[in-house]
Structure formats: structure tokens, C-alpha cells
Tab-separated table of C-alpha atoms and ligand atoms in Angstrom:
chain	number	residue	atom	x	y	z
A	1	MET	CA	51.980	332.537	-21.056
A	2	LYS	CA	51.492	332.276	-17.318
A	3	VAL	CA	52.418	335.099	-14.949
A	4	PRO	CA	52.447	334.263	-11.256
A	5	PHE	CA	51.560	337.005	-8.804
A	6	LEU	CA	54.937	336.470	-7.175
A	7	ASP	CA	57.641	334.002	-8.194
A	8	LEU	CA	59.068	333.218	-4.800
A	9	GLN	CA	60.776	330.066	-6.094
A	10	ALA	CA	62.917	332.070	-8.517
A	11	LEU	CA	63.937	334.503	-5.779
A	12	SER	CA	64.753	331.687	-3.353
A	13	ALA	CA	66.761	329.871	-6.030
A	14	GLU	CA	69.021	332.916	-6.431
A	15	VAL	CA	70.292	332.514	-2.880
A	16	ALA	CA	69.716	328.807	-2.242
A	17	ASP	CA	73.342	327.654	-2.602
A	18	ASP	CA	74.642	330.355	-0.277
A	19	VAL	CA	71.918	329.620	2.258
A	20	ILE	CA	72.594	325.879	2.271
A	21	GLU	CA	76.294	326.530	2.809
A	22	ARG	CA	75.581	328.892	5.722
A	23	TRP	CA	72.965	326.581	7.219
A	24	LYS	CA	75.444	323.690	7.195
A	25	ILE	CA	77.755	325.713	9.415
A	26	ILE	CA	74.887	326.705	11.719
A	27	ILE	CA	73.842	323.059	12.017
A	28	GLU	CA	77.433	322.029	12.756
A	29	GLN	CA	77.628	324.675	15.468
A	30	SER	CA	74.003	324.129	16.523
A	31	ASP	CA	73.898	327.781	17.494
A	32	PHE	CA	70.167	328.090	16.842
A	33	VAL	CA	68.824	330.763	19.186
A	34	LEU	CA	70.139	334.340	19.150
A	35	GLY	CA	73.306	333.030	17.594
A	36	GLY	CA	76.070	335.078	16.047
A	37	GLU	CA	74.086	335.277	12.784
A	38	VAL	CA	71.353	337.287	14.498
A	39	ALA	CA	73.744	339.895	15.895
A	40	ARG	CA	75.464	340.083	12.540
A	41	PHE	CA	72.241	340.624	10.607
A	42	GLU	CA	71.079	343.208	13.152
A	43	GLU	CA	74.250	345.177	12.572
A	44	GLU	CA	73.935	344.892	8.803
A	45	PHE	CA	70.279	345.878	8.785
A	46	ALA	CA	70.883	348.867	11.075
A	47	ALA	CA	73.681	349.997	8.743
A	48	TYR	CA	71.434	349.516	5.715
A	49	CYS	CA	68.696	351.633	7.307
A	50	ASN	CA	71.183	354.252	8.555
A	51	CYS	CA	69.975	353.855	12.100
A	52	LYS	CA	71.669	352.986	15.365
A	53	HIS	CA	69.801	349.861	16.417
A	54	ALA	CA	68.052	346.967	14.716
A	55	ILE	CA	66.595	344.197	16.850
A	56	GLY	CA	65.538	340.930	15.251
A	57	VAL	CA	62.181	339.579	16.403
A	58	ALA	CA	59.814	336.779	15.430
A	59	SER	CA	57.508	338.704	13.056
A	60	GLY	CA	56.342	342.104	11.898
A	61	LEU	CA	53.360	341.882	14.212
A	62	ASP	CA	55.662	341.230	17.158
A	63	ALA	CA	57.900	344.126	16.123
A	64	LEU	CA	54.915	346.487	16.409
A	65	LYS	CA	53.735	344.900	19.664
A	66	LEU	CA	57.135	345.051	21.304
A	67	ILE	CA	57.589	348.707	20.337
A	68	LEU	CA	54.227	349.552	21.911
A	69	ARG	CA	55.067	347.582	25.057
A	70	ALA	CA	58.484	349.203	25.321
A	71	MET	CA	56.791	352.605	25.086
A	72	ASP	CA	54.491	351.588	27.966
A	73	ILE	CA	51.440	351.879	25.756
A	74	GLY	CA	48.553	349.691	26.882
A	75	THR	CA	45.156	349.716	28.553
A	76	GLY	CA	43.407	353.077	28.405
A	77	ASP	CA	45.662	354.390	25.668
A	78	GLU	CA	44.685	355.174	22.102
A	79	VAL	CA	46.904	354.625	19.089
A	80	ILE	CA	46.067	356.088	15.692
A	81	THR	CA	46.614	354.194	12.468
A	82	ALA	CA	45.252	353.802	8.941
A	83	ALA	CA	41.926	352.099	8.192
A	84	ASN	CA	43.306	350.462	5.042
A	85	SER	CA	46.337	348.619	6.378
A	86	PHE	CA	46.943	344.907	6.804
A	87	ILE	CA	45.152	343.737	9.948
A	88	ALA	CA	48.436	343.276	11.849
A	89	THR	CA	48.823	347.027	12.373
A	90	ALA	CA	45.577	347.232	14.343
A	91	LEU	CA	46.066	343.835	16.004
A	92	ALA	CA	49.342	344.986	17.517
A	93	ILE	CA	47.520	347.881	19.171
A	94	THR	CA	44.675	345.678	20.396
A	95	SER	CA	47.026	342.989	21.650
A	96	VAL	CA	48.744	345.332	24.104
A	97	GLY	CA	45.344	346.363	25.471
A	98	ALA	CA	45.277	349.757	23.764
A	99	ASP	CA	42.509	351.068	21.554
A	100	PRO	CA	43.066	351.428	17.794
A	101	VAL	CA	41.738	354.713	16.401
A	102	LEU	CA	41.483	354.655	12.628
A	103	VAL	CA	42.007	357.427	10.105
A	104	ASP	CA	40.931	357.249	6.473
A	105	MET	CA	43.364	357.041	3.559
A	106	ALA	CA	43.898	359.776	1.003
A	107	ASP	CA	42.348	359.059	-2.376
A	108	LYS	CA	45.513	360.091	-4.216
A	109	ASP	CA	48.042	357.626	-2.786
A	110	PHE	CA	46.408	355.118	-0.377
A	111	LEU	CA	48.399	356.663	2.497
A	112	ILE	CA	47.002	357.923	5.791
A	113	ASN	CA	45.197	361.236	5.308
A	114	VAL	CA	47.301	363.708	7.252
A	115	GLN	CA	44.458	366.264	7.150
A	116	ASP	CA	42.251	363.912	9.188
A	117	LEU	CA	44.939	362.996	11.703
A	118	GLU	CA	44.629	365.905	14.090
A	119	ASN	CA	40.872	365.329	14.534
A	120	ALA	CA	41.590	361.795	15.723
A	121	ILE	CA	43.811	362.952	18.584
A	122	THR	CA	42.293	362.876	22.079
A	123	PRO	CA	43.818	363.274	25.548
A	124	ASN	CA	44.272	359.460	25.571
A	125	THR	CA	46.271	359.313	22.353
A	126	LYS	CA	49.802	358.039	22.886
A	127	ALA	CA	51.118	357.234	19.428
A	128	ILE	CA	50.569	357.313	15.685
A	129	ILE	CA	51.434	354.351	13.446
A	130	PRO	CA	51.712	355.562	9.853
A	131	VAL	CA	51.925	352.671	7.386
A	132	HIS	CA	54.228	352.951	4.374
A	133	LEU	CA	51.639	351.073	2.386
A	134	TYR	CA	52.545	349.171	-0.785
A	135	GLY	CA	56.162	350.389	-0.493
A	136	GLN	CA	55.687	354.162	-0.420
A	137	ALA	CA	56.459	356.351	2.582
A	138	ALA	CA	53.612	358.126	4.336
A	139	ASP	CA	54.030	361.917	4.454
A	140	MET	CA	56.159	361.801	7.597
A	141	ASP	CA	57.131	365.448	8.137
A	142	PRO	CA	53.636	366.733	8.981
A	143	ILE	CA	52.921	363.522	10.926
A	144	VAL	CA	56.028	363.893	13.096
A	145	GLU	CA	55.345	367.613	13.541
A	146	LEU	CA	51.807	366.905	14.722
A	147	ALA	CA	53.069	364.172	17.034
A	148	ARG	CA	55.662	366.470	18.579
A	149	LYS	CA	53.021	369.156	19.082
A	150	HIS	CA	50.805	366.725	21.010
A	151	GLY	CA	53.569	364.746	22.743
A	152	LEU	CA	52.901	361.530	20.820
A	153	LYS	CA	55.240	358.780	19.679
A	154	VAL	CA	55.554	357.914	16.000
A	155	ILE	CA	55.944	354.244	15.077
A	156	GLU	CA	56.449	353.464	11.404
A	157	ASP	CA	54.885	350.321	10.029
A	158	ALA	CA	57.631	349.652	7.492
A	159	ALA	CA	56.612	346.033	6.808
A	160	GLN	CA	56.171	346.829	3.100
A	161	ALA	CA	58.902	349.435	2.760
A	162	HIS	CA	62.384	347.905	3.060
A	163	GLY	CA	64.702	350.380	1.375
A	164	ALA	CA	62.011	352.957	0.595
A	165	LEU	CA	63.002	356.616	0.966
A	166	TYR	CA	61.220	359.728	2.171
A	167	LYS	CA	62.976	362.967	1.236
A	168	GLY	CA	66.140	360.912	0.810
A	169	HIS	CA	65.894	359.228	4.225
A	170	LYS	CA	65.279	355.525	4.718
A	171	CYS	CA	61.958	354.348	6.032
A	172	GLY	CA	62.663	352.945	9.469
A	173	THR	CA	64.453	356.096	10.644
A	174	LEU	CA	61.661	358.648	10.306
A	175	GLY	CA	59.902	358.250	13.648
A	176	ASP	CA	60.728	357.035	17.167
A	177	ALA	CA	60.859	353.395	16.093
A	178	ALA	CA	59.865	351.256	13.138
A	179	ALA	CA	58.596	347.725	12.579
A	180	PHE	CA	59.730	345.568	9.653
A	181	SER	CA	58.426	342.182	8.579
A	182	PHE	CA	60.521	339.546	6.831
A	183	TYR	CA	57.557	337.383	5.858
A	184	PRO	CA	58.717	335.521	2.711
A	185	GLY	CA	56.750	337.663	0.254
A	186	LYS	CA	58.011	341.021	1.559
A	187	ASN	CA	60.714	342.941	-0.359
A	188	LEU	CA	63.225	341.438	2.063
A	189	GLY	CA	61.851	338.055	3.012
A	190	ALA	CA	63.158	335.162	5.089
A	191	PHE	CA	62.480	331.437	4.540
A	192	GLY	CA	59.765	331.676	7.164
A	193	ASP	CA	58.624	334.322	9.637
A	194	GLY	CA	60.802	337.098	10.954
A	195	GLY	CA	60.763	340.779	11.827
A	196	ALA	CA	62.848	343.638	13.160
A	197	VAL	CA	62.560	346.851	15.097
A	198	THR	CA	64.727	349.797	14.112
A	199	THR	CA	65.304	352.815	16.323
A	200	ASN	CA	67.883	355.442	17.237
A	201	ASP	CA	66.794	355.359	20.883
A	202	PRO	CA	69.260	353.211	22.884
A	203	GLU	CA	66.919	352.787	25.878
A	204	LEU	CA	64.048	351.644	23.716
A	205	ALA	CA	66.379	349.265	21.877
A	206	GLU	CA	67.599	347.769	25.136
A	207	LYS	CA	64.063	347.266	26.398
A	208	ILE	CA	62.981	345.526	23.201
A	209	MET	CA	66.085	343.278	23.286
A	210	SER	CA	65.027	342.299	26.764
A	211	PHE	CA	61.301	341.893	25.961
A	212	ARG	CA	61.966	339.624	22.985
A	213	ASN	CA	64.012	337.290	25.187
A	214	TYR	CA	61.899	336.697	28.304
A	215	GLY	CA	62.760	340.082	29.794
A	216	SER	CA	66.134	338.675	30.548
A	217	PRO	CA	69.324	340.627	29.949
A	218	ARG	CA	71.191	337.843	31.739
A	219	ARG	CA	70.208	334.187	31.743
A	220	TYR	CA	67.583	333.392	34.415
A	221	HIS	CA	67.536	337.008	35.621
A	222	HIS	CA	64.180	338.413	34.507
A	223	GLU	CA	63.754	342.166	34.869
A	224	LEU	CA	60.705	342.602	32.655
A	225	LEU	CA	57.615	340.517	31.890
A	226	GLY	CA	59.058	339.498	28.567
A	227	GLU	CA	58.063	337.122	25.847
A	228	ASN	CA	59.656	334.736	23.402
A	229	SER	CA	59.947	336.659	20.152
A	230	ARG	CA	63.401	336.052	18.744
A	231	LEU	CA	64.530	336.112	15.141
A	232	ASP	CA	65.721	332.579	14.338
A	233	THR	CA	69.413	332.166	13.611
A	234	VAL	CA	68.612	330.272	10.399
A	235	GLN	CA	66.381	333.142	9.228
A	236	ALA	CA	68.982	335.760	10.138
A	237	ALA	CA	71.420	333.899	7.874
A	238	VAL	CA	68.962	334.012	4.956
A	239	LEU	CA	68.383	337.721	5.533
A	240	SER	CA	72.128	338.438	5.690
A	241	ILE	CA	72.574	336.717	2.346
A	242	LYS	CA	69.606	338.523	0.785
A	243	LEU	CA	70.207	342.033	2.166
A	244	PRO	CA	73.054	342.924	-0.243
A	245	ARG	CA	70.658	342.238	-3.132
A	246	LEU	CA	67.732	344.250	-1.781
A	247	ASP	CA	68.566	347.509	-3.592
A	248	GLU	CA	69.005	345.698	-6.885
A	249	TRP	CA	65.652	343.936	-6.372
A	250	ASN	CA	63.973	347.248	-5.552
A	251	VAL	CA	65.442	348.771	-8.717
A	252	ALA	CA	63.988	345.846	-10.682
A	253	ARG	CA	60.582	346.464	-9.055
A	254	ARG	CA	60.765	350.149	-9.995
A	255	SER	CA	61.572	349.372	-13.595
A	256	ILE	CA	58.624	346.960	-13.782
A	257	ALA	CA	56.410	349.692	-12.312
A	258	SER	CA	57.654	352.146	-14.971
A	259	ARG	CA	56.969	349.641	-17.727
A	260	TYR	CA	53.436	349.138	-16.386
A	261	ALA	CA	52.966	352.909	-16.237
A	262	GLU	CA	54.170	353.393	-19.813
A	263	GLY	CA	51.949	350.621	-21.093
A	264	LEU	CA	48.849	351.542	-19.131
A	265	GLU	CA	48.873	355.297	-18.553
A	266	SER	CA	46.467	356.070	-21.378
A	267	VAL	CA	43.930	353.377	-20.500
A	268	ALA	CA	40.638	355.076	-19.684
A	269	GLY	CA	38.872	353.652	-16.637
A	270	LEU	CA	42.087	352.488	-14.973
A	271	ARG	CA	43.919	354.409	-12.249
A	272	LEU	CA	47.616	353.741	-11.769
A	273	PRO	CA	49.536	354.113	-8.515
A	274	VAL	CA	51.116	357.522	-7.991
A	275	THR	CA	54.618	358.078	-6.657
A	276	ASN	CA	54.811	361.222	-4.538
A	277	ALA	CA	57.578	363.733	-5.231
A	278	ASN	CA	58.943	363.209	-1.694
A	279	ALA	CA	59.164	359.426	-2.022
A	280	GLU	CA	61.271	356.725	-3.566
A	281	HIS	CA	58.761	353.913	-3.946
A	282	VAL	CA	59.879	350.277	-3.586
A	283	HIS	CA	56.674	348.838	-5.093
A	284	HIS	CA	56.095	346.005	-2.680
A	285	LEU	CA	52.761	345.916	-4.494
A	286	TYR	CA	51.591	347.486	-7.750
A	287	VAL	CA	48.024	348.467	-7.006
A	288	VAL	CA	45.737	349.800	-9.727
A	289	ARG	CA	42.125	350.898	-9.362
A	290	ALA	CA	39.154	350.160	-11.582
A	291	GLU	CA	35.419	350.443	-11.011
A	292	LYS	CA	34.982	347.165	-12.886
A	293	ARG	CA	37.626	345.526	-10.706
A	294	ASP	CA	35.885	342.182	-10.268
A	295	GLU	CA	35.416	341.673	-14.017
A	296	LEU	CA	39.019	342.699	-14.620
A	297	LEU	CA	40.197	340.232	-11.986
A	298	THR	CA	38.183	337.431	-13.595
A	299	LEU	CA	39.625	338.196	-17.019
A	300	LEU	CA	43.208	338.262	-15.721
A	301	GLN	CA	42.664	334.958	-13.943
A	302	GLU	CA	41.380	333.471	-17.194
A	303	ARG	CA	44.587	334.640	-18.862
A	304	ASP	CA	46.698	332.907	-16.158
A	305	ILE	CA	47.806	336.149	-14.539
A	306	GLY	CA	48.111	336.034	-10.763
A	307	CYS	CA	46.388	338.962	-9.015
A	308	ASN	CA	45.391	339.781	-5.481
A	309	ILE	CA	43.451	342.376	-3.521
A	310	HIS	CA	45.279	344.170	-0.714
A	311	TYR	CA	42.955	344.340	1.105
A	312	PRO	CA	39.377	343.412	0.240
A	313	ILE	CA	37.989	344.441	3.651
A	314	PRO	CA	39.230	347.536	5.530
A	315	ILE	CA	40.131	347.027	9.170
A	316	HIS	CA	36.994	348.688	10.532
A	317	LEU	CA	34.740	346.217	8.708
A	318	GLN	CA	36.626	343.078	9.715
A	319	GLU	CA	34.563	340.645	11.769
A	320	ALA	CA	37.246	340.460	14.449
A	321	TYR	CA	36.591	344.147	15.171
A	322	ALA	CA	32.782	343.888	15.327
A	323	PHE	CA	33.063	344.682	19.056
A	324	LYS	CA	34.348	348.168	18.197
A	325	GLY	CA	31.037	349.134	16.618
A	326	TRP	CA	32.628	350.593	13.505
A	327	LYS	CA	30.268	350.598	10.553
A	328	ALA	CA	30.135	350.976	6.786
A	329	GLY	CA	30.537	354.630	5.884
A	330	ASP	CA	32.998	355.390	8.698
A	331	PHE	CA	36.036	355.521	6.378
A	332	PRO	CA	34.615	356.113	2.902
A	333	GLU	CA	37.885	356.381	0.972
A	334	ALA	CA	39.171	353.091	2.372
A	335	GLU	CA	35.839	351.422	1.592
A	336	LYS	CA	35.695	352.800	-1.938
A	337	ALA	CA	39.283	351.703	-2.576
A	338	ALA	CA	38.607	348.202	-1.212
A	339	GLY	CA	36.051	347.744	-4.009
A	340	GLU	CA	38.352	349.035	-6.752
A	341	ILE	CA	41.922	347.952	-5.980
A	342	LEU	CA	43.773	345.193	-7.751
A	343	SER	CA	47.398	344.210	-7.184
A	344	LEU	CA	49.076	343.227	-10.458
A	345	PRO	CA	52.064	340.859	-10.468
A	346	ILE	CA	55.350	342.494	-9.497
A	347	PHE	CA	58.513	340.691	-8.421
A	348	PRO	CA	62.197	341.266	-9.170
A	349	THR	CA	62.641	338.420	-11.660
A	350	MET	CA	59.564	339.371	-13.708
A	351	THR	CA	60.523	339.631	-17.392
A	352	ASP	CA	59.605	342.392	-19.849
A	353	ASP	CA	57.571	339.841	-21.775
A	354	GLN	CA	55.592	339.023	-18.657
A	355	VAL	CA	54.947	342.705	-17.959
A	356	ASP	CA	53.894	343.254	-21.573
A	357	TYR	CA	51.545	340.277	-21.404
A	358	VAL	CA	49.834	341.768	-18.333
A	359	VAL	CA	49.718	345.219	-19.961
A	360	GLU	CA	48.104	343.751	-23.046
A	361	ALA	CA	45.535	341.815	-21.027
A	362	VAL	CA	44.631	344.813	-18.844
A	363	GLY	CA	44.581	347.225	-21.805
A	364	GLY	CA	42.480	344.755	-23.797
A	365	PHE	CA	39.891	344.568	-21.038
A	366	PHE	CA	39.276	348.310	-21.188
A	367	THR	CA	39.210	348.651	-24.973
A	368	GLN	CA	37.120	345.580	-25.812
B	1	LIG	C1	53.170	341.970	6.663
B	1	LIG	C2	52.687	343.145	7.409
B	1	LIG	C3	52.685	343.183	8.812
B	1	LIG	C4	52.917	341.977	9.668
B	1	LIG	O1	54.080	341.299	9.448
B	1	LIG	P1	54.179	339.730	9.857
B	1	LIG	O2	55.625	339.450	9.735
B	1	LIG	O3	53.327	338.981	8.907
B	1	LIG	O4	53.692	339.612	11.258
B	1	LIG	C5	52.343	344.356	9.434
B	1	LIG	N1	51.994	345.449	8.731
B	1	LIG	C6	51.957	345.449	7.388
B	1	LIG	C7	51.572	346.689	6.675
B	1	LIG	C8	52.279	344.285	6.675
B	1	LIG	O5	52.218	344.295	5.348
């Protein structure tokens, strides 16, 4: 048997006919930039998230950047985020001229350690970006409370958390604004790059709509120093077709996660991901921990099982951030996790047999 890490082809095939039909119409109309499909998807995605505004942009990174810009966060400002996120979270902060301040993760759930947050706040802090890593919501109530106390904005990085819930509320509605990515491998993925901002703040929404389109509410009238960061019409069409299936796909991911948990919970030496009582996890990734991670990875590769490490190097140890002077030991939990984490295959069309094959291979490694 062969188990890919992610079977994107199977997922694309499910919607291919509908997409081709819709793309034919778009090509006939040649309505390629901020066409009707974009407005339609924005409305649908806002409704799905139970929020007032969704604005389609070019990527998840841009969604974060545009939120920061619209909040007037830039040079001289500090923004707090997690040390163990994908690099984009920190890059967004750096790219607007602000200074990323990192906080370690909690050992129990890979999410930003709320206990450490307050210590990271200085008079220059303007915002916190909690990351709903791997598909599980960060503990938002204490984060928002702390932010309110210090007059800070809260920006959710929801790039891995489409449809995830926190205390029954959708990720994307828990702070002042949220950034989503529609990179193909995300729980809701386009046929290329894409992203969205969600917010209940009409002024912020208006500013981001303007920023993404050359700062121009009206053609050739430029009120802001904008950029070109629009969600493509052809991608909006794909997302519109896929969105009605997202919940079903997330349910499939959860049932795969449960099957993994059943099969692997008694394996000594292996730590399984934990779902917090306040969260409904959407398992963008299924991340286990093992001290003998590298040997386990090698064995799974030999058995034709696709695995990955998200992420092998925490942000503070990335070469691109050498100028910050961060060093090994600064965020010990993130560093320890980076050496132990392994993402097992998880995707909506994964069969029980495939899950069982992975379970058997992983279990076998620890009992050999
Ligand atoms: C994917 C991702 C992003 C960036 O999204 P892109 O669409 O690739 O720019 C940001 N943050 C997290 C946590 C991600 O997983």
C-alpha cells in the first residue's frame, strides 16, 4: 500500500467538472479581476464564518499584511505571535516594518502559551497574532481579555483553521480581524494562491478592500498607498464550489483523527495531539510527537507513507531572522517540539484501510 501525505488530486477531482463549467462562463465573460465571482464568494465565506465582512486577497500572507497596514501598525511597533508558526505569520509583521515579538508554545497543545503572553507586552506592543495551529483554536478568551486590558488589537491567523470552533464560535470571528489562506493544501484550498480577511469592523473592511486594489475605491482615484492583492475570479469560483463541502471534509478529517487516536493511544513513546475541551478541531494536520522522530520518519518513508514536519525550524532560528539575534534556548518548548513532531497523512478522502496501514506501521515501530 502507498499512503500519500495529502491526496490533492482526489480532492480536486471531486469538484473538477463543476469548476470547468464555471470557468467556461468566466472565460466567455472574461471577467477576470474582482469579478462577480469574488463578491459572491466573499458573501458566502462571511456567512459561513458568521461574520459581517470577508475580503478576498491574493494569499494568507497578504491577508495578515493588509490587516496590519489597515490597523496602522508599522515601524516602531511590536506585534506578538507564536515562535512555532509557519514563517508567514512573522514575515507579515516584518514586511510592514514592525517588530515580531515571539512567545513560546504550550507543551500540551502546540498553541501560544497564554501564561507567557503578558510578559511579552511592552509600551510599543500594538497587536497579538494568535495562530490556530494545525486546525485548533488558540485559547482566545484570555488572549482577548489581555489585549483589551492593554489596548491591543487581536488578529487571528486562521490559515489552518477554516471551520474550526472555539466555544462554539467560528475561528475568524474571535478577534478584531482574521487572516485565512486558500493555498491548495489548506482545509479550504483554491487551484492556486488565495486568501481572505474576515472582520466585523466595517471601517477596517473598507480600508482593506481599498488597500488590496491600489488604494482605489473608484477607478484612478487613489486615496491610500495601496497594493495589488486581489483574489482571482477563477480562484473565487473554485472556492465557491468547494465551500459547501468544507464541513463534510472537516468531519472526515475528525473521523480519521479519531481512528488514529483509537489505534495509537496505547503506544508507549508516542504522543498524540490533544483536542482542548473548548475547541472543535479541524485537523488541518495530525501532528504526533516522538523522541525517536527521525527514525520513525525513515521507517514510514520506507513503507511508502507520506509524512512531513511542520515545522522543522522554529521562527526564531530561521536564517532569515538572524538579524534579530534570537538564539537557541530562547523558546525551549518550540525547539523541543521541532525535534519531535511528525505530521501523519490526513486528508478527507483517506480510507480506513489507509489509516489502519499507518497505525500499524507507527505501532510496529514502537513495539519492534
Ligand atoms: C499557510 C499559512 C500562512 C500563509 O498563507 P499563504 O496563503 O501561503 O500566504 C500563514 N499562516 C499560517 C499558519 C499558514 O499555515
